N, CA, C and O of each residue as an XYZ file, in Angstrom:
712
protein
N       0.832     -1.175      0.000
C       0.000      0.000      0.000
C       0.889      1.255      0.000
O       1.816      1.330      0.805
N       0.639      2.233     -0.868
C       1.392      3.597     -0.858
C       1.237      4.011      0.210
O       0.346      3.508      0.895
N       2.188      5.268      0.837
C       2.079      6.078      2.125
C       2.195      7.167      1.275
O       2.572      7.127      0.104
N       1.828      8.217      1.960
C       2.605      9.848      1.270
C       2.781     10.280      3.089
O       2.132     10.050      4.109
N       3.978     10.977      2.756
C       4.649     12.155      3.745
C       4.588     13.100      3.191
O       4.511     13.240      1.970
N       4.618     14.075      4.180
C       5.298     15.940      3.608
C       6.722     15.629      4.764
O       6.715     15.074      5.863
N       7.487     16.039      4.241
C       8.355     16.722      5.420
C       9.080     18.693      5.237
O       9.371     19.192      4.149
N       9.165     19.200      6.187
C       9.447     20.758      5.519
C      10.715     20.379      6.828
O      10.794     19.675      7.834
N      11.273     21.006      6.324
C      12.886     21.314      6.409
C      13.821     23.044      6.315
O      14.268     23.506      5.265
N      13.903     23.624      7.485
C      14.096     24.714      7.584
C      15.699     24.979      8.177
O      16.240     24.048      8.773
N      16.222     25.904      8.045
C      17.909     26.197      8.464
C      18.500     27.291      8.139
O      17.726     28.140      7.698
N      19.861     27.667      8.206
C      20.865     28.572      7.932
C      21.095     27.839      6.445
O      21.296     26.653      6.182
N      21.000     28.856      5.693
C      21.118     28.343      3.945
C      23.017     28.155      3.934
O      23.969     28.724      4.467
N      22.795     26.995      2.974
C      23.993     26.500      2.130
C      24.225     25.169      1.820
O      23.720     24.160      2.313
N      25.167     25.307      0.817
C      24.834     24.497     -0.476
C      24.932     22.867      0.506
O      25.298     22.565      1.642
N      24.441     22.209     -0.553
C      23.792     20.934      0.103
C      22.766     20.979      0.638
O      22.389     19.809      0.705
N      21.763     21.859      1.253
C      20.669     20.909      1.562
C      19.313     20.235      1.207
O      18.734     19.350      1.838
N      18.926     20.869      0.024
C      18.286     20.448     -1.318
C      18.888     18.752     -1.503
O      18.293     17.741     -1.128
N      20.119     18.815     -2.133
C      20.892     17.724     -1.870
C      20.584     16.542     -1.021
O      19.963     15.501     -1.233
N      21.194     17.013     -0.026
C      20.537     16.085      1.466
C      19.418     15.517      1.332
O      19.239     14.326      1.078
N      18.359     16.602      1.545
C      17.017     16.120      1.638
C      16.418     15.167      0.545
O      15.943     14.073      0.848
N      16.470     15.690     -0.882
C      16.727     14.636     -1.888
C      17.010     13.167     -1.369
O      16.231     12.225     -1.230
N      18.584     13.283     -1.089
C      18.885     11.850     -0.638
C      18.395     10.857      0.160
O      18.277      9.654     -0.073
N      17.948     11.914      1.753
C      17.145     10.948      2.459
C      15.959     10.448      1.830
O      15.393      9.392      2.113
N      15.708     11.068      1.181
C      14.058     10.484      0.595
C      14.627      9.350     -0.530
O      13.873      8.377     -0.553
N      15.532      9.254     -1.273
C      15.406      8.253     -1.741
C      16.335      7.164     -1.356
O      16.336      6.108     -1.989
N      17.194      7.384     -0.265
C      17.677      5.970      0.461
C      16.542      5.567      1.916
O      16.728      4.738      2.807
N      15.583      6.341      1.743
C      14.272      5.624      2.224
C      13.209      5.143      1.777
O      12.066      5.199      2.231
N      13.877      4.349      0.274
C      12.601      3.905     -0.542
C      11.239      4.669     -0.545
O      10.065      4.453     -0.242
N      12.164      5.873     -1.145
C      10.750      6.702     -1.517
C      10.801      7.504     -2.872
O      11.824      7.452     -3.556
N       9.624      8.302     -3.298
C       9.765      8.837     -4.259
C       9.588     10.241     -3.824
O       8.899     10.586     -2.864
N      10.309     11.077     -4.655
C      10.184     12.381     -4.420
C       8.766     12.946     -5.165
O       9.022     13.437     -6.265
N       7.629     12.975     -4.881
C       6.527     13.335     -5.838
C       6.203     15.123     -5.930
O       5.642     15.546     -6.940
N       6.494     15.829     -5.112
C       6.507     16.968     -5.075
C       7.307     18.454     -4.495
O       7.190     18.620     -3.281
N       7.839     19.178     -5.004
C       8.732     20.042     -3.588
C       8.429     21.538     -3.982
O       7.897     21.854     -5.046
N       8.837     22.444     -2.980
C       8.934     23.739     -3.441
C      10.219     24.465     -2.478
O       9.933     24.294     -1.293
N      11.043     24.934     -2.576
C      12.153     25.121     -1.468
C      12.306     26.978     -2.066
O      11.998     27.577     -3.096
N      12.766     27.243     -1.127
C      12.913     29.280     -1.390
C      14.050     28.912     -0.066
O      14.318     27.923      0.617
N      14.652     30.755     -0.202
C      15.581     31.363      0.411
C      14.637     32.687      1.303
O      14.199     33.757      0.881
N      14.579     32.080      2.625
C      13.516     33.313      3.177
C      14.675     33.941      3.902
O      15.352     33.138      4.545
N      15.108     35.391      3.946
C      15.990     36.033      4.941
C      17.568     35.231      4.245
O      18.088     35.516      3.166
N      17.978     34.352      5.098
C      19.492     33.842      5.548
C      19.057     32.673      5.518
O      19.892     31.789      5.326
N      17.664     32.294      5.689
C      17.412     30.722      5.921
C      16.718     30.172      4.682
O      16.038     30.853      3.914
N      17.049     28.390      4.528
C      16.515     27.894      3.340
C      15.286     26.920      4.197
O      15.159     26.334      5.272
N      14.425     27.218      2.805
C      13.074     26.428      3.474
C      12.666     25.900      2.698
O      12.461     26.514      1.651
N      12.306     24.391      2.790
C      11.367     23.392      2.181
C      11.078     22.434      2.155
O      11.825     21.557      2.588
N       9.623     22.098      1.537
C       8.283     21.403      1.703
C       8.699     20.174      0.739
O       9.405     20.482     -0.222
N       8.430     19.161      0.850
C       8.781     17.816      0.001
C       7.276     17.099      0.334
O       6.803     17.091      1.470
N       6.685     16.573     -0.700
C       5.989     15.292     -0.852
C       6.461     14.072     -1.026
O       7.168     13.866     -2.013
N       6.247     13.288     -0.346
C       7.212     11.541     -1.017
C       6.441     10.619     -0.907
O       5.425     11.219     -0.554
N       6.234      9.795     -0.945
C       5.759      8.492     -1.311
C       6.200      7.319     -1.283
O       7.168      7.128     -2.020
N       5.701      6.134     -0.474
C       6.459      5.117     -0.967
C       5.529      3.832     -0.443
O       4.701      3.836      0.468
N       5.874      2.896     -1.184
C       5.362      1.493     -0.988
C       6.257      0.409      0.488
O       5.862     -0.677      0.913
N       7.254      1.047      0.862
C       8.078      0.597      1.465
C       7.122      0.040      3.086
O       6.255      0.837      3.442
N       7.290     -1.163      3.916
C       6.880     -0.141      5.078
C       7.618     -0.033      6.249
O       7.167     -0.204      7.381
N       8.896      0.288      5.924
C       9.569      0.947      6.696
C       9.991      2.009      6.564
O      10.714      2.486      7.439
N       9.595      2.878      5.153
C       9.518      3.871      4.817
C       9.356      5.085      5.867
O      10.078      6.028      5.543
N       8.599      5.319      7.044
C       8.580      6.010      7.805
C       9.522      6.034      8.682
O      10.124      7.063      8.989
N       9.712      5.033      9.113
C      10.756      4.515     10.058
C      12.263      5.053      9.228
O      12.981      5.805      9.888
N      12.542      4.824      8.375
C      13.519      5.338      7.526
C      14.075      6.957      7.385
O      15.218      7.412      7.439
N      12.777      7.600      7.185
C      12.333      8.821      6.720
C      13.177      9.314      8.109
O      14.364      9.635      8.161
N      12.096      9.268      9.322
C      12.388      9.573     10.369
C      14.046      9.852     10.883
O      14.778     10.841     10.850
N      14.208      8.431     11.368
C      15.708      7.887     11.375
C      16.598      9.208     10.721
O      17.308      9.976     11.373
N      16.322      9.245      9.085
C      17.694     10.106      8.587
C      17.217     11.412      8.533
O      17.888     12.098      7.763
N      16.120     12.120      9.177
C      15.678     13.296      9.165
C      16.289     13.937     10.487
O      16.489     15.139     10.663
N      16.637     12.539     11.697
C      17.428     13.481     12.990
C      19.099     13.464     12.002
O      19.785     14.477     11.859
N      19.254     12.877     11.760
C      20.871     13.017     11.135
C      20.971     13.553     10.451
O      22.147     13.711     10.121
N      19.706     14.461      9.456
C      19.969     15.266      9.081
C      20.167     16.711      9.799
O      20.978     17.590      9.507
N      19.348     16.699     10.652
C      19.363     17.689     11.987
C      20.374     17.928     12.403
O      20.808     19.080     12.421
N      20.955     17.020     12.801
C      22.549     16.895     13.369
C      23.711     17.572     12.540
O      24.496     18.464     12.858
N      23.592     17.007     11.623
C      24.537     17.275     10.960
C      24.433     18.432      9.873
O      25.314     18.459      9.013
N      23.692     19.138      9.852
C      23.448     20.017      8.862
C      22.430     21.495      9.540
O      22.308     22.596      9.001
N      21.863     21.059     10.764
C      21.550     22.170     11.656
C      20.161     22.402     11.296
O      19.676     23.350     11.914
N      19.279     21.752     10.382
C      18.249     21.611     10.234
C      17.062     21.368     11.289
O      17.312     20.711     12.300
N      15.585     21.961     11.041
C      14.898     21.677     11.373
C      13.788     21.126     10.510
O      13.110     21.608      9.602
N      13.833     19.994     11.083
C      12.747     19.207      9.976
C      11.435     18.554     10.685
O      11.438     17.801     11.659
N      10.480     18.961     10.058
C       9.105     18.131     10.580
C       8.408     16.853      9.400
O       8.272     16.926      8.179
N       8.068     15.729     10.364
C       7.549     15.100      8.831
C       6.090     14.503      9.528
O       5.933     14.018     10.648
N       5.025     14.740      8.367
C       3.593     14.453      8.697
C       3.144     13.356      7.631
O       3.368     13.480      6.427
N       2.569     12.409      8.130
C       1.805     11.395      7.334
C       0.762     11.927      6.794
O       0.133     12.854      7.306
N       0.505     11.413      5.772
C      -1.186     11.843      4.937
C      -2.248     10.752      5.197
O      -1.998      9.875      4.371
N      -2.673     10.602      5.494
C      -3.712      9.510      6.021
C      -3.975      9.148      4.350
O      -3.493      8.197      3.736
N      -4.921     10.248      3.803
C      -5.921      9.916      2.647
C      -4.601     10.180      1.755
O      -4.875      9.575      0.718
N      -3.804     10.534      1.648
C      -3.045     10.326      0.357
C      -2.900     12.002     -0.440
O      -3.624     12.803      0.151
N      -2.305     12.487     -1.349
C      -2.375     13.992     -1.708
C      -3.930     14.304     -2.787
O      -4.312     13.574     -3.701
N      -4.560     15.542     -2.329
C      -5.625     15.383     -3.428
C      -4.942     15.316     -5.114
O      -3.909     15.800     -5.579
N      -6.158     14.402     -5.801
C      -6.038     14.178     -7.045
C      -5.218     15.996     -7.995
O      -4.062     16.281     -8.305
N      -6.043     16.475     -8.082
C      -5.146     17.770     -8.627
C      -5.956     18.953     -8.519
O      -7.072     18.849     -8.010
N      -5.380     20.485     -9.088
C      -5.901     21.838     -8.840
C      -6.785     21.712    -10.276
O      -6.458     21.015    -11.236
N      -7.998     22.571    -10.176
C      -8.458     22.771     -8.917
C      -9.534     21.556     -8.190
O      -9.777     20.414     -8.580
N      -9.978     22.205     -7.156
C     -10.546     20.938     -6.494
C     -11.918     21.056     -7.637
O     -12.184     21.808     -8.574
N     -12.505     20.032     -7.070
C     -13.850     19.755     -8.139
C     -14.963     21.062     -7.178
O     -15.283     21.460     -6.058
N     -15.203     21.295     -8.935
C     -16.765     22.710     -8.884
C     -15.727     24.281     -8.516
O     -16.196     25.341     -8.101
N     -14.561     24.058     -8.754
C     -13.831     24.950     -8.375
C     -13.217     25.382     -9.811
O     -13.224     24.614    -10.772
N     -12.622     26.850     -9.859
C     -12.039     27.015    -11.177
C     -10.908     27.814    -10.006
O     -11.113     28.386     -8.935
N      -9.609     27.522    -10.829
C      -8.499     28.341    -11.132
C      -8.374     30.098    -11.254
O      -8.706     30.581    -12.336
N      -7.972     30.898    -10.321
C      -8.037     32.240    -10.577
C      -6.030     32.772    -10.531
O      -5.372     31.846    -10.057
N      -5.325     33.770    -10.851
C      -4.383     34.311    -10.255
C      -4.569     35.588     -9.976
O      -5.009     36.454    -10.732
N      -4.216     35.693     -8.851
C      -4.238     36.984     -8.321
C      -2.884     37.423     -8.038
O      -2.062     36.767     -7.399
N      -2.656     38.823     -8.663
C      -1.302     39.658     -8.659
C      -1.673     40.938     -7.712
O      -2.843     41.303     -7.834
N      -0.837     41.717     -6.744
C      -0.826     41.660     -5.701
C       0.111     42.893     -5.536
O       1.115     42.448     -4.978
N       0.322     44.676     -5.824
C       1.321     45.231     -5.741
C       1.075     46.544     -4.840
O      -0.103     46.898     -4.798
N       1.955     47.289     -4.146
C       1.681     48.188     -4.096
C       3.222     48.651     -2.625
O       4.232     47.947     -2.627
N       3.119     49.551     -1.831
C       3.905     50.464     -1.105
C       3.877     49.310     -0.042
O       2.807     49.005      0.485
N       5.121     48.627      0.297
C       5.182     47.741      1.267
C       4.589     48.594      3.165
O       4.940     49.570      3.828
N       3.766     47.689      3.280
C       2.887     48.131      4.529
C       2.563     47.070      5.283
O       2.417     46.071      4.579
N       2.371     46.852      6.567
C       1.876     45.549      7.537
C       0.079     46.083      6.592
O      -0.444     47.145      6.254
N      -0.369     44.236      6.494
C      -1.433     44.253      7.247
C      -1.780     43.724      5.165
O      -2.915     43.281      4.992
N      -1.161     43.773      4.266
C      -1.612     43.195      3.039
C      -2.132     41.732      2.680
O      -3.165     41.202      2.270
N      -1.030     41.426      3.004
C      -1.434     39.371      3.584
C      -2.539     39.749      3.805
O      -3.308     39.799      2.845
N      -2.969     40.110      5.003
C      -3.984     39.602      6.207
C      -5.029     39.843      5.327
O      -5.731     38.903      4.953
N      -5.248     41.112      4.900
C      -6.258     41.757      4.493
C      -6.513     41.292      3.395
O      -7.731     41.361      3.228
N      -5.920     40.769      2.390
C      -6.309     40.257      0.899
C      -6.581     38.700      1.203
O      -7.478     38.300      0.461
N      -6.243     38.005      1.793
C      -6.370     36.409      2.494
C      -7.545     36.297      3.126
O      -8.310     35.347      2.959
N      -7.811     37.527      4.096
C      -8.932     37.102      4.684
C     -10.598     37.594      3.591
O     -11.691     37.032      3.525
N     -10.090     38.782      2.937
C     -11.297     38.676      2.065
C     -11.580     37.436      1.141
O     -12.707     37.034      0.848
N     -10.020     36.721      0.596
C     -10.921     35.293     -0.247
C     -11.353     34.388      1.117
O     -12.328     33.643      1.017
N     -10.674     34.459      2.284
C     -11.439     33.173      3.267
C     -12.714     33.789      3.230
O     -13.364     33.135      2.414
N     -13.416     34.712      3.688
C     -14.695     35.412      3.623
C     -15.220     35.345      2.306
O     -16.274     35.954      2.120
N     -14.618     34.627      1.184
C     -15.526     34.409     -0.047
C     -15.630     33.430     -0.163
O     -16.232     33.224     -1.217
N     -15.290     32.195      0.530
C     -14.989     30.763      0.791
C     -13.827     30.363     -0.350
O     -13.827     29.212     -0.789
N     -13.089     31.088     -0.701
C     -11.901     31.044     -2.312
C     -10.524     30.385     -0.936
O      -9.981     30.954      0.011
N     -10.435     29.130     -1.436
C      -9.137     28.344     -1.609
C      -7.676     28.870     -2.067
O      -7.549     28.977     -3.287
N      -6.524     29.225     -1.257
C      -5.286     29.580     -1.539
C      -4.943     28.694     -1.641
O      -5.195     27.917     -0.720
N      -3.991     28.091     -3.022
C      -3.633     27.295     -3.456
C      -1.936     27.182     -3.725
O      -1.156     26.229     -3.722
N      -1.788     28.561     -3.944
C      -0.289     28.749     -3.627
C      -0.314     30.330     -3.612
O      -1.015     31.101     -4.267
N       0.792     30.612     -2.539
C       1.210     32.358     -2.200
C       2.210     32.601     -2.188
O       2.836     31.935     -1.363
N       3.025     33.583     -2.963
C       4.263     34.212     -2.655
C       4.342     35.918     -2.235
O       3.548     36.834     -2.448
N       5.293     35.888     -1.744
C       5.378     37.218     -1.226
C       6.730     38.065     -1.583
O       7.590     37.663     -0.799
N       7.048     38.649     -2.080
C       8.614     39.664     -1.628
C       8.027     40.788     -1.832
O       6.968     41.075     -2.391
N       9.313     41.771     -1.009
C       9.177     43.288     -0.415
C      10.637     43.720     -1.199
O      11.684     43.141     -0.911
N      10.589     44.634     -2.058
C      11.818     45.016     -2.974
C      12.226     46.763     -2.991
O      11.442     47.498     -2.392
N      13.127     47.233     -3.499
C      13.222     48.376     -3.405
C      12.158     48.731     -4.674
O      11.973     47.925     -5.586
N      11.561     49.897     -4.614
C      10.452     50.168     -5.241
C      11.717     51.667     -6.011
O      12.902     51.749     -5.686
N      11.106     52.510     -6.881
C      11.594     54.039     -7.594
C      11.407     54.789     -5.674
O      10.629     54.794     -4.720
N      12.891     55.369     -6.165
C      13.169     56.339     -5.019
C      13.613     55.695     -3.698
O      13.747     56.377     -2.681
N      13.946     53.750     -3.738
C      14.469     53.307     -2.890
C      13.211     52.860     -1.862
O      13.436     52.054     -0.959
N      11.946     53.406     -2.050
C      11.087     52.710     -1.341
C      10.623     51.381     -1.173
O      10.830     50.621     -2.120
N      10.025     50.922     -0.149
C       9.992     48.957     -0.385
C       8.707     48.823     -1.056
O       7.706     49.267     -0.493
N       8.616     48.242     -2.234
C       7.509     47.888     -3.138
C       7.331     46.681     -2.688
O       8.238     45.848     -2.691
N       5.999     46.421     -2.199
C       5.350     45.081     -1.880
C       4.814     44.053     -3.072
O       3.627     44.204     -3.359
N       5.426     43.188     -3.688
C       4.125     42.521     -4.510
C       3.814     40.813     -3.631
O       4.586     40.255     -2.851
N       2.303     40.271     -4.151
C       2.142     39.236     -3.892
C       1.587     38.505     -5.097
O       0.842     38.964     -5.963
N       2.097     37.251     -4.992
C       1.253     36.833     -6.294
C       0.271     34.789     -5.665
O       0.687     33.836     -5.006
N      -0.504     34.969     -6.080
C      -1.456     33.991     -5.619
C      -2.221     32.964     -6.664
O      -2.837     33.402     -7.635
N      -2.105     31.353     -6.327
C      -3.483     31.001     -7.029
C      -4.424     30.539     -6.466
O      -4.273     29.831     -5.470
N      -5.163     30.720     -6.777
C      -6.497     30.434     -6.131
C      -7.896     29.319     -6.466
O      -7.823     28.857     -7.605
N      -8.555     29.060     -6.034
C      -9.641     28.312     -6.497
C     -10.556     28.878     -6.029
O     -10.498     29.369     -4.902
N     -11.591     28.936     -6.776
C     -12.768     29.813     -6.358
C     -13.958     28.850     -7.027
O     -13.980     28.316     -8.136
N     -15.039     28.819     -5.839
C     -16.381     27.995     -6.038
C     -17.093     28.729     -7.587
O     -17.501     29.846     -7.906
N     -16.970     27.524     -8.199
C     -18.359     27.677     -9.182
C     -19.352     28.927     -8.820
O     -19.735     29.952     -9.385
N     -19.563     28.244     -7.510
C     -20.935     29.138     -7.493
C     -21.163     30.696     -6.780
O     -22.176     31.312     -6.449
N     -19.538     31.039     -6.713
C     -19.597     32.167     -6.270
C     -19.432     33.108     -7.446
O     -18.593     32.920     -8.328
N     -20.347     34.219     -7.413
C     -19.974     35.012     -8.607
C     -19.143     36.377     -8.238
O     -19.119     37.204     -7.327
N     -18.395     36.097     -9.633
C     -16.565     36.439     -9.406
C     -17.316     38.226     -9.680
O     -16.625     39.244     -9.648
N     -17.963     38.219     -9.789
C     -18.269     40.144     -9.726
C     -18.474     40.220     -8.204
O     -17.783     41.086     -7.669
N     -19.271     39.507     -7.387
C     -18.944     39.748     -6.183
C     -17.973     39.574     -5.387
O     -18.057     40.038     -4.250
N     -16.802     38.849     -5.807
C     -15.055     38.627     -5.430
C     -14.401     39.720     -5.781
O     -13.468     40.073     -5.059
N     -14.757     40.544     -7.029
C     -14.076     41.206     -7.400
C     -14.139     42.601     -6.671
O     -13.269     43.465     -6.566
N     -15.566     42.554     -6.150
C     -15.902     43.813     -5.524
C     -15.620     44.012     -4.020
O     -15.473     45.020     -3.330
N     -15.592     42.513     -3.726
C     -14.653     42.539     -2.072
C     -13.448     42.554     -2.650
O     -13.185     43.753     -2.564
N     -12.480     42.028     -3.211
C     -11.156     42.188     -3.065
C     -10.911     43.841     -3.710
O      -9.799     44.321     -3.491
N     -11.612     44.435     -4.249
C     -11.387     45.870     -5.148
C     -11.874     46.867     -3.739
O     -11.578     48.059     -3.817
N     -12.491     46.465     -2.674
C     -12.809     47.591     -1.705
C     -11.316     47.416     -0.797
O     -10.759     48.394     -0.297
N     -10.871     46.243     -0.699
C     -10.183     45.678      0.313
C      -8.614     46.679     -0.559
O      -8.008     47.397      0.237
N      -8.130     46.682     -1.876
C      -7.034     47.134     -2.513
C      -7.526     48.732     -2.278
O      -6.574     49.481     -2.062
N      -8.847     49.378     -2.283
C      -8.864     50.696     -2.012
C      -8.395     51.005     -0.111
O      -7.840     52.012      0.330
N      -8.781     49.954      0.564
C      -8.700     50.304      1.892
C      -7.014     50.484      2.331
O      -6.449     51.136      3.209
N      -6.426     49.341      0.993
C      -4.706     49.334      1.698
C      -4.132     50.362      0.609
O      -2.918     50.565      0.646
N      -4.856     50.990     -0.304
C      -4.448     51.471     -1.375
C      -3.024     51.029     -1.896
O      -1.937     51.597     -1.788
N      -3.540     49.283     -2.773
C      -2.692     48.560     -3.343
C      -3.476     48.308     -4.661
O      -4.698     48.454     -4.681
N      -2.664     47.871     -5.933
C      -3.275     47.386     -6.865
C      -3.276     45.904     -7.152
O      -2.216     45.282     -7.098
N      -4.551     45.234     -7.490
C      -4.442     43.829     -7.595
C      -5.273     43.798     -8.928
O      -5.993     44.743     -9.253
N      -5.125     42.595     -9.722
C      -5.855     41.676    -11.027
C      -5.898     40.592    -10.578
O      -5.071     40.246     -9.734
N      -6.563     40.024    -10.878
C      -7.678     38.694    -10.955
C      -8.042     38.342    -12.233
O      -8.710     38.996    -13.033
N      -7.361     36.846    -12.405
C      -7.475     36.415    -13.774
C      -7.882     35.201    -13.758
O      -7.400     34.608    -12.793
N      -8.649     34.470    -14.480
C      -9.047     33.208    -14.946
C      -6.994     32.812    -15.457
O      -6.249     33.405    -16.238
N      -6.770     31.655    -14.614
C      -5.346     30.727    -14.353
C      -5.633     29.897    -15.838
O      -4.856     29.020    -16.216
C-alpha cells in the first residue's frame, strides 16, 4: 500500500541541503513526488511530498531526518497523509483564478487580501510574497497567488470585495481566470 509524507525542512542556507534532503528520501525507498524550497531572509526552506510502498519507509524517513538535523543544523518536521495527496488543482466545482498583488510595502496586506478570499470561501492554493526596493528606494510590496474559487460564487462579487479591500490598503491587484 502507498504512504505519502510531507516533510518541511528549515535552516541557515547553504549548499547541500536540497541535496541532502533529496537523498534521504530516496535511500528511504521513496519517491520524491513533489517540492517547493525558497531562500527566506538567511534561511533555506522546504516542503517535500514523497511516497512510498516501502513499510519501513517512515521509520527510515524519520531515522535520517534526525541526522539530518545533526549534521546540517536543520529543522525538519515530517507528517503522514492519512488519505493520500488530493487528485489535482483545482478541487472539483472549483475554477483556477491568479491573483497579482502590488503596491507600497505596509503591515497588514497578507492579512487583508487572504482574509477577504477566506470570507468568499476562495481556496489559496499557492502564495508568494517579496518586499523590494520600489523608484526612489522605497519597499515595493508585490504578492502573487493562485487560487480556487467555487463555481458558485460570482466572481463580480469577489471582485468587488477584493477591489474595496485594494482601495482600503491602497494597493493594486488583477484577478485572472489561471
Amino acid at each position: 500500500m502507498r504512504r505519502w509524507f510531507i516533510l518541511s525542512a528549515i535552516g541557515r542556507d547553504r549548499p547541500g541541503l536540497a541535496a541532502g534532503l533529496a537523498r534521504l528520501v530516496l535511500d528511504s525507498d521513496a519517491n520524491l513526488d513533489d517540492s517547493r524550497m525558497t531562500i527566506l531572509g538567511s534561511d533555506f526552506a522546504m516542503i517535500l511530498l514523497c511516497s512510498s510502498s516501502s513499510e519501513d519507509a517512515a521509520d527510515r524517513l524519520a531515522v535520517g531526518a534526525k541526522q539530518l538535523e545533526r549534521d546540517h543544523g536543520l529543522t525538519i518536521l515530517m507528517r503522514h497523509l492519512e488519505d493520500g495527496p488530493r487528485p489535482s488543482l483545482p478541487a472539483p466545482d472549483h475554477q483556477l483564478y491568479r491573483l497579482e498583488v502590488a503596491g507600497s510595502d505596509k503591515a497588514g496586506i497578507v492579512a487583508g487580501v487572504c482574509g477577504v478570499l477566506a470570507d468568499q470561501g476562495v481556496n489559496i492554493a499557492e502564495l508568494s510574497t517579496r518586499s523590494r526596493p520600489g523608484p526612489g528606494g522605497a519597499p515595493h510590496y508585490e504578492m502573487n497567488l493562485l487560487v480556487e474559487v467555487p463555481e458558485t460564487l460570482d466572481i463580480a462579487r469577489l471582485r468587488a470585495a477584493l477591489d474595496a479591500e485594494a482601495d482600503r490598503l491602497v494597493i493594486d491587484l488583477l484577478l485572472a481566470p489561471a
